[in-house]
Amino acid sequence: MHAFTAASVWLLLLLPISSYARNGHTLSPGPYSHPPNWEPGFYNSTTTSNTQGTHTRKQKHSKSRTSSDIATTTTTTPASPGRPVARDDDEKARIVIYTNDLSDALLYTKYTHININFWNRDYNDWYIDATAFQEAGKKVLISAYGGGVTPTSNGNDPIEDARMLAEFVQRNGLDGVDIDWEDGPSLGNGGEEWLITLTRELREQLPSPYLITHAPQAPHFSPGLYYGGAYITVDQEAGHLIDFYNVQYYNQGSSSYDDCECLLFYARGWAPQTAVFEIHDTLGIPLNKLVIGKPVTEDGVDDGSTGYMDPSGLIECFRQAGEQGWNAGGMGWRFGLDLDGTWADQLSEALAM
């Protein structure tokens, strides 16, 4: 949680919607789901190399990250850029993971999509060699922003950000972009239009087979909760340009999404109609675009928040959802908590991969 104190967030949860949604400006009462920039508690220092150069990243160990903790990066010559050779197969389940580095350990896991977190304008000049991972059949994307980063509120030009991101993807030969936008205070105050403009320009710059994914917090699909519509509006205007959503079903207080009923069929708490099948039935978003995002372990949940499910419980939910036509897959936060790939192995069996 980065934008508010814990006390102020829980105060918002107790207020009626009209108390924080008036005057056309809506605050997101849920705490931020993805800490900003690099993963806490992963590596102190990581140096990866490719055939043409190296890059080094350093970070501090901490539970909560701020902009002062962002990794430092040294770059040389980029790896050879390329273009994705095949579009994501909508009929196949995905297992997505967020990571701050392309550790070789990822090569031996069943993760299908790797989101490197996080890009922002201050970290646009580093290079990534994803060749070995792509040759192993994995998609490698750069994820932008993350929790605590507020590009809309800060006045970033979405077209400029999109062009910088697209250039980053093309320069590094990546498979696409993931947008982890958590600038909640700008919803109803230009945030929706900012995201729509960003997505449209990204697709203009990164046509198929490049992937464009978004990682909205589940409450941002709740009808009537946000003055500007939040991700309901984004999907209506630009959803056809988005390949799938890594929906963050965690860190949302009383909307805990911690059993199959709440996760799949009937969302409880402050964010109604945001369970997977409720989003599909109410908003018409295809089931194969609703990837279920969960923390890999309890350590992936913000202190005092909710949303973690043990693998056996999550597998049962996947089984129930699969019986009703869902096969989008799962997203894990984060690889630093699953270095041996056990979580991915368990989910892949449930998804019949």
Short mmCIF file of C-alpha atoms in Angstrom, two decimals:
data_model
loop_
_atom_site.label_atom_id
_atom_site.label_comp_id
_atom_site.label_asym_id
_atom_site.label_seq_id
_atom_site.Cartn_x
_atom_site.Cartn_y
_atom_site.Cartn_z
CA MET A 1 0.00 0.00 0.00
CA HIS A 2 1.61 3.20 -1.13
CA ALA A 3 -0.84 6.02 -1.82
CA PHE A 4 -2.63 6.04 1.54
CA THR A 5 -1.94 5.00 5.10
CA ALA A 6 -3.51 1.75 6.26
CA ALA A 7 -5.93 3.66 8.47
CA SER A 8 -7.11 5.92 5.68
CA VAL A 9 -7.66 3.00 3.30
CA TRP A 10 -9.83 1.14 5.76
CA LEU A 11 -11.74 4.34 6.48
CA LEU A 12 -12.55 4.55 2.78
CA LEU A 13 -13.78 0.97 2.86
CA LEU A 14 -16.28 1.92 5.56
CA LEU A 15 -17.62 4.97 3.75
CA PRO A 16 -20.56 4.74 1.34
CA ILE A 17 -19.60 4.98 -2.30
CA SER A 18 -21.01 8.48 -2.61
CA SER A 19 -18.59 9.70 0.07
CA TYR A 20 -15.54 9.11 -2.09
CA ALA A 21 -17.09 9.18 -5.57
CA ARG A 22 -18.67 12.62 -5.58
CA ASN A 23 -17.48 15.58 -7.64
CA GLY A 24 -16.55 13.28 -10.51
CA HIS A 25 -13.43 12.01 -8.73
CA THR A 26 -13.16 8.47 -7.45
CA LEU A 27 -10.49 7.11 -5.15
CA SER A 28 -9.67 3.42 -5.33
CA PRO A 29 -10.35 2.18 -1.79
CA GLY A 30 -8.48 -1.06 -2.36
CA PRO A 31 -4.76 -1.10 -1.52
CA TYR A 32 -2.28 -1.31 -4.36
CA SER A 33 -1.77 -4.88 -5.49
CA HIS A 34 1.65 -4.81 -7.11
CA PRO A 35 4.51 -3.04 -5.33
CA PRO A 36 6.32 -0.51 -7.56
CA ASN A 37 9.19 -1.48 -9.82
CA TRP A 38 11.30 -4.41 -8.52
CA GLU A 39 10.20 -7.38 -6.49
CA PRO A 40 10.85 -7.14 -2.75
CA GLY A 41 13.14 -9.75 -1.25
CA PHE A 42 14.28 -11.32 -4.53
CA TYR A 43 17.95 -10.62 -5.27
CA ASN A 44 20.31 -8.03 -3.84
CA SER A 45 22.21 -7.87 -7.08
CA THR A 46 21.67 -9.62 -10.37
CA THR A 47 23.84 -9.50 -13.45
CA THR A 48 22.61 -11.17 -16.58
CA SER A 49 24.50 -11.34 -19.81
CA ASN A 50 23.86 -11.92 -23.46
CA THR A 51 26.10 -12.35 -26.43
CA GLN A 52 26.35 -8.61 -26.95
CA GLY A 53 26.31 -6.99 -23.52
CA THR A 54 25.31 -7.03 -19.86
CA HIS A 55 23.04 -5.23 -17.48
CA THR A 56 23.25 -5.06 -13.68
CA ARG A 57 20.45 -4.38 -11.23
CA LYS A 58 20.72 -3.77 -7.50
CA GLN A 59 17.98 -3.56 -4.96
CA LYS A 60 17.26 -3.51 -1.26
CA HIS A 61 15.42 -6.20 0.64
CA SER A 62 12.10 -4.84 1.90
CA LYS A 63 8.45 -5.74 2.19
CA SER A 64 7.21 -2.43 0.80
CA ARG A 65 8.95 -0.56 -2.00
CA THR A 66 9.10 3.13 -2.84
CA SER A 67 10.56 5.01 -5.78
CA SER A 68 13.84 5.40 -3.87
CA ASP A 69 14.29 1.62 -3.93
CA ILE A 70 14.19 1.27 -7.73
CA ALA A 71 17.00 -0.84 -9.13
CA THR A 72 20.00 0.79 -10.72
CA THR A 73 20.76 -0.41 -14.21
CA THR A 74 23.92 -0.35 -16.29
CA THR A 75 23.51 -1.05 -19.97
CA THR A 76 25.70 -1.65 -22.97
CA THR A 77 24.71 -2.93 -26.40
CA PRO A 78 21.20 -4.31 -26.85
CA ALA A 79 20.38 -7.82 -27.83
CA SER A 80 19.24 -8.21 -31.41
CA PRO A 81 15.64 -7.05 -31.76
CA GLY A 82 13.06 -9.31 -33.28
CA ARG A 83 9.35 -9.60 -33.86
CA PRO A 84 7.04 -12.19 -32.33
CA VAL A 85 6.46 -15.02 -34.74
CA ALA A 86 3.05 -16.18 -33.52
CA ARG A 87 0.11 -14.59 -31.79
CA ASP A 88 -1.06 -15.82 -28.40
CA ASP A 89 -3.36 -18.82 -28.82
CA ASP A 90 -6.70 -17.81 -27.31
CA GLU A 91 -7.71 -21.44 -26.94
CA LYS A 92 -4.84 -22.33 -24.62
CA ALA A 93 -4.65 -21.62 -20.90
CA ARG A 94 -1.83 -19.38 -19.76
CA ILE A 95 0.25 -19.33 -16.61
CA VAL A 96 1.60 -15.81 -16.22
CA ILE A 97 4.29 -14.75 -13.74
CA TYR A 98 5.75 -11.40 -12.75
CA THR A 99 9.50 -11.23 -12.18
CA ASN A 100 12.15 -8.58 -11.85
CA ASP A 101 14.72 -10.54 -13.81
CA LEU A 102 14.95 -13.25 -16.42
CA SER A 103 16.44 -15.86 -14.11
CA ASP A 104 17.53 -19.05 -15.87
CA ALA A 105 15.35 -20.91 -13.37
CA LEU A 106 12.32 -19.68 -15.32
CA LEU A 107 13.41 -21.74 -18.30
CA TYR A 108 12.57 -24.95 -16.46
CA THR A 109 9.13 -23.93 -15.22
CA LYS A 110 5.72 -24.24 -16.82
CA TYR A 111 5.12 -20.51 -16.87
CA THR A 112 3.97 -19.58 -20.36
CA HIS A 113 4.08 -15.78 -20.10
CA ILE A 114 6.77 -13.83 -18.25
CA ASN A 115 6.04 -10.21 -17.31
CA ILE A 116 9.18 -8.31 -16.36
CA ASN A 117 8.29 -5.67 -13.78
CA PHE A 118 8.33 -2.70 -14.10
CA TRP A 119 9.02 -0.20 -16.88
CA ASN A 120 8.73 3.51 -16.37
CA ARG A 121 10.25 6.52 -18.10
CA ASP A 122 13.26 6.56 -15.80
CA TYR A 123 14.11 2.98 -16.79
CA ASN A 124 13.74 3.04 -20.54
CA ASP A 125 17.38 2.52 -21.52
CA TRP A 126 18.13 -0.97 -20.25
CA TYR A 127 18.26 -4.08 -22.38
CA ILE A 128 16.85 -7.57 -22.09
CA ASP A 129 17.89 -10.73 -23.90
CA ALA A 130 14.82 -12.94 -23.97
CA THR A 131 15.98 -15.22 -26.77
CA ALA A 132 16.46 -18.38 -24.71
CA PHE A 133 13.04 -18.01 -23.09
CA GLN A 134 11.31 -17.40 -26.41
CA GLU A 135 13.07 -20.39 -27.93
CA ALA A 136 11.67 -22.41 -25.02
CA GLY A 137 8.18 -21.37 -26.12
CA LYS A 138 7.57 -18.64 -23.54
CA LYS A 139 6.21 -15.16 -24.19
CA VAL A 140 8.23 -12.36 -22.61
CA LEU A 141 6.56 -9.01 -21.98
CA ILE A 142 7.57 -5.81 -20.25
CA SER A 143 5.11 -4.72 -17.57
CA ALA A 144 4.68 -0.99 -17.07
CA TYR A 145 4.08 1.11 -13.95
CA GLY A 146 2.98 -1.06 -10.97
CA GLY A 147 1.61 -0.09 -7.57
CA GLY A 148 2.58 3.32 -6.24
CA VAL A 149 3.36 4.68 -9.72
CA THR A 150 0.87 7.30 -10.92
CA PRO A 151 1.52 8.16 -14.58
CA THR A 152 -1.88 9.75 -15.17
CA SER A 153 -1.85 11.88 -12.03
CA ASN A 154 1.73 12.87 -12.80
CA GLY A 155 0.72 14.21 -16.21
CA ASN A 156 2.44 11.66 -18.45
CA ASP A 157 1.38 11.95 -22.08
CA PRO A 158 -0.18 8.53 -22.88
CA ILE A 159 0.81 8.72 -26.53
CA GLU A 160 4.42 9.43 -25.63
CA ASP A 161 4.43 6.64 -23.05
CA ALA A 162 2.97 4.22 -25.60
CA ARG A 163 5.60 5.10 -28.18
CA MET A 164 8.40 4.74 -25.65
CA LEU A 165 7.05 1.37 -24.55
CA ALA A 166 6.67 0.17 -28.13
CA GLU A 167 10.22 1.22 -28.94
CA PHE A 168 11.43 -0.61 -25.83
CA VAL A 169 9.62 -3.79 -26.89
CA GLN A 170 10.92 -3.65 -30.45
CA ARG A 171 14.48 -2.79 -29.42
CA ASN A 172 14.63 -5.77 -27.08
CA GLY A 173 12.75 -8.23 -29.27
CA LEU A 174 10.03 -8.81 -26.68
CA ASP A 175 6.57 -10.25 -27.29
CA GLY A 176 4.55 -7.32 -26.00
CA VAL A 177 3.47 -5.06 -23.15
CA ASP A 178 1.54 -5.57 -19.92
CA ILE A 179 -0.09 -2.47 -18.38
CA ASP A 180 -0.20 -2.69 -14.58
CA TRP A 181 -1.87 0.69 -14.02
CA GLU A 182 -2.81 1.39 -10.39
CA ASP A 183 -3.33 5.17 -10.45
CA GLY A 184 -6.70 4.82 -8.70
CA PRO A 185 -7.20 8.49 -7.71
CA SER A 186 -7.36 9.50 -11.38
CA LEU A 187 -10.37 7.26 -12.10
CA GLY A 188 -13.30 9.51 -12.98
CA ASN A 189 -10.83 12.32 -13.49
CA GLY A 190 -9.29 11.43 -16.84
CA GLY A 191 -7.84 8.04 -15.94
CA GLU A 192 -10.14 6.03 -18.18
CA GLU A 193 -9.47 8.18 -21.24
CA TRP A 194 -5.73 8.08 -20.50
CA LEU A 195 -5.76 4.28 -20.51
CA ILE A 196 -7.85 4.16 -23.68
CA THR A 197 -5.48 6.51 -25.49
CA LEU A 198 -2.44 4.57 -24.26
CA THR A 199 -3.91 1.26 -25.43
CA ARG A 200 -4.92 2.57 -28.84
CA GLU A 201 -1.48 4.01 -29.48
CA LEU A 202 0.22 0.85 -28.25
CA ARG A 203 -1.77 -1.23 -30.71
CA GLU A 204 -0.99 1.24 -33.47
CA GLN A 205 2.72 0.83 -32.73
CA LEU A 206 2.57 -2.88 -31.87
CA PRO A 207 0.20 -4.64 -34.27
CA SER A 208 -0.51 -8.36 -34.09
CA PRO A 209 1.21 -10.65 -33.26
CA TYR A 210 2.51 -8.42 -30.45
CA LEU A 211 0.60 -8.93 -27.20
CA ILE A 212 -1.02 -6.16 -25.19
CA THR A 213 -2.32 -7.19 -21.78
CA HIS A 214 -3.63 -5.23 -18.79
CA ALA A 215 -3.56 -6.11 -15.08
CA PRO A 216 -6.56 -4.34 -13.53
CA GLN A 217 -7.57 -4.79 -9.93
CA ALA A 218 -10.82 -6.77 -9.89
CA PRO A 219 -12.92 -3.96 -8.31
CA HIS A 220 -12.23 -1.82 -11.37
CA PHE A 221 -14.81 -3.99 -13.17
CA SER A 222 -17.56 -3.28 -10.61
CA PRO A 223 -20.61 -1.60 -12.24
CA GLY A 224 -21.50 1.75 -10.70
CA LEU A 225 -18.60 1.82 -8.26
CA TYR A 226 -16.50 4.36 -10.14
CA TYR A 227 -17.78 7.61 -11.59
CA GLY A 228 -15.90 7.20 -14.88
CA GLY A 229 -16.52 3.47 -15.17
CA ALA A 230 -12.90 2.43 -14.51
CA TYR A 231 -12.04 -0.67 -16.55
CA ILE A 232 -15.62 -1.10 -17.73
CA THR A 233 -15.13 2.02 -19.85
CA VAL A 234 -11.64 0.96 -20.90
CA ASP A 235 -12.92 -2.41 -22.10
CA GLN A 236 -15.87 -0.87 -23.94
CA GLU A 237 -13.62 1.51 -25.86
CA ALA A 238 -10.39 -0.45 -26.24
CA GLY A 239 -11.04 -4.01 -25.08
CA HIS A 240 -10.84 -5.31 -28.64
CA LEU A 241 -7.20 -4.18 -28.68
CA ILE A 242 -6.32 -6.02 -25.45
CA ASP A 243 -5.39 -9.70 -25.70
CA PHE A 244 -6.30 -10.60 -22.13
CA TYR A 245 -6.55 -9.28 -18.58
CA ASN A 246 -4.38 -10.42 -15.66
CA VAL A 247 -7.07 -9.64 -13.11
CA GLN A 248 -5.69 -8.96 -9.62
CA TYR A 249 -7.93 -10.94 -7.28
CA TYR A 250 -6.09 -10.02 -4.10
CA ASN A 251 -5.27 -7.12 -1.74
CA GLN A 252 -8.87 -5.90 -1.83
CA GLY A 253 -9.95 -5.99 1.80
CA SER A 254 -13.52 -7.20 2.34
CA SER A 255 -13.75 -8.33 -1.29
CA SER A 256 -11.45 -11.19 -0.47
CA TYR A 257 -11.91 -13.54 -3.45
CA ASP A 258 -10.57 -16.30 -1.22
CA ASP A 259 -13.04 -19.10 -1.97
CA CYS A 260 -14.54 -20.41 -5.20
CA GLU A 261 -17.93 -18.78 -4.72
CA CYS A 262 -16.47 -15.32 -4.15
CA LEU A 263 -13.79 -15.69 -6.82
CA LEU A 264 -15.93 -17.20 -9.56
CA PHE A 265 -19.64 -16.61 -9.02
CA TYR A 266 -20.63 -14.06 -6.39
CA ALA A 267 -18.21 -11.39 -5.19
CA ARG A 268 -18.73 -10.33 -1.60
CA GLY A 269 -17.57 -7.16 0.10
CA TRP A 270 -17.18 -3.61 -1.19
CA ALA A 271 -16.75 -4.52 -4.89
CA PRO A 272 -19.87 -6.38 -6.09
CA GLN A 273 -20.24 -8.15 -9.44
CA THR A 274 -16.52 -8.68 -9.90
CA ALA A 275 -16.25 -12.47 -9.69
CA VAL A 276 -15.04 -14.05 -12.93
CA PHE A 277 -18.42 -15.18 -14.25
CA GLU A 278 -20.10 -11.98 -13.04
CA ILE A 279 -17.68 -9.92 -15.13
CA HIS A 280 -18.34 -12.17 -18.09
CA ASP A 281 -22.13 -12.18 -17.71
CA THR A 282 -22.50 -8.48 -16.88
CA LEU A 283 -19.92 -6.92 -19.19
CA GLY A 284 -19.63 -9.50 -21.95
CA ILE A 285 -15.87 -9.90 -21.60
CA PRO A 286 -14.91 -13.31 -23.03
CA LEU A 287 -14.00 -15.92 -20.44
CA ASN A 288 -10.72 -16.67 -22.23
CA LYS A 289 -9.59 -13.09 -21.54
CA LEU A 290 -10.09 -13.24 -17.75
CA VAL A 291 -6.86 -14.66 -16.30
CA ILE A 292 -7.16 -15.17 -12.53
CA GLY A 293 -4.36 -13.40 -10.67
CA LYS A 294 -3.28 -14.61 -7.23
CA PRO A 295 -0.25 -14.32 -4.92
CA VAL A 296 1.96 -17.39 -5.16
CA THR A 297 2.29 -17.52 -1.35
CA GLU A 298 0.88 -15.60 1.59
CA ASP A 299 4.00 -13.41 1.47
CA GLY A 300 2.66 -11.99 -1.79
CA VAL A 301 -0.28 -10.35 0.00
CA ASP A 302 0.01 -6.88 1.53
CA ASP A 303 0.14 -6.90 5.33
CA GLY A 304 -3.36 -7.24 6.73
CA SER A 305 -5.04 -7.74 3.36
CA THR A 306 -6.74 -10.68 1.69
CA GLY A 307 -6.88 -12.81 -1.44
CA TYR A 308 -4.38 -15.60 -0.94
CA MET A 309 -5.59 -19.12 -1.69
CA ASP A 310 -3.52 -22.26 -1.21
CA PRO A 311 -2.87 -24.17 -4.45
CA SER A 312 -5.33 -26.96 -3.66
CA GLY A 313 -8.17 -24.48 -3.17
CA LEU A 314 -7.26 -22.57 -6.31
CA ILE A 315 -7.06 -25.77 -8.32
CA GLU A 316 -10.59 -26.66 -7.20
CA CYS A 317 -11.77 -23.24 -8.41
CA PHE A 318 -10.07 -23.79 -11.75
CA ARG A 319 -11.83 -27.15 -12.02
CA GLN A 320 -15.23 -25.59 -11.33
CA ALA A 321 -14.59 -22.74 -13.76
CA GLY A 322 -13.35 -25.14 -16.43
CA GLU A 323 -16.58 -27.11 -16.24
CA GLN A 324 -18.39 -23.93 -17.29
CA GLY A 325 -16.14 -23.03 -20.19
CA TRP A 326 -13.39 -20.95 -18.62
CA ASN A 327 -9.80 -21.75 -19.57
CA ALA A 328 -7.99 -18.41 -19.48
CA GLY A 329 -5.35 -19.49 -16.96
CA GLY A 330 -3.69 -18.10 -13.88
CA MET A 331 -1.36 -15.25 -13.05
CA GLY A 332 1.09 -15.38 -10.16
CA TRP A 333 2.59 -12.59 -8.10
CA ARG A 334 5.62 -13.25 -8.08
CA PHE A 335 8.48 -15.50 -9.22
CA GLY A 336 10.64 -14.62 -6.22
CA LEU A 337 8.19 -16.73 -4.20
CA ASP A 338 8.20 -19.71 -6.60
CA LEU A 339 11.82 -20.13 -7.68
CA ASP A 340 11.40 -23.88 -8.22
CA GLY A 341 8.21 -23.45 -10.26
CA THR A 342 6.06 -25.59 -7.95
CA TRP A 343 3.07 -23.23 -8.16
CA ALA A 344 3.19 -23.33 -11.96
CA ASP A 345 3.47 -27.12 -11.96
CA GLN A 346 0.37 -27.48 -9.80
CA LEU A 347 -1.69 -25.06 -11.86
CA SER A 348 -0.64 -26.60 -15.16
CA GLU A 349 -2.07 -29.94 -14.07
CA ALA A 350 -5.37 -28.29 -13.15
CA LEU A 351 -5.47 -26.53 -16.51
CA ALA A 352 -4.66 -29.75 -18.39
CA MET A 353 -1.60 -28.20 -19.99
#
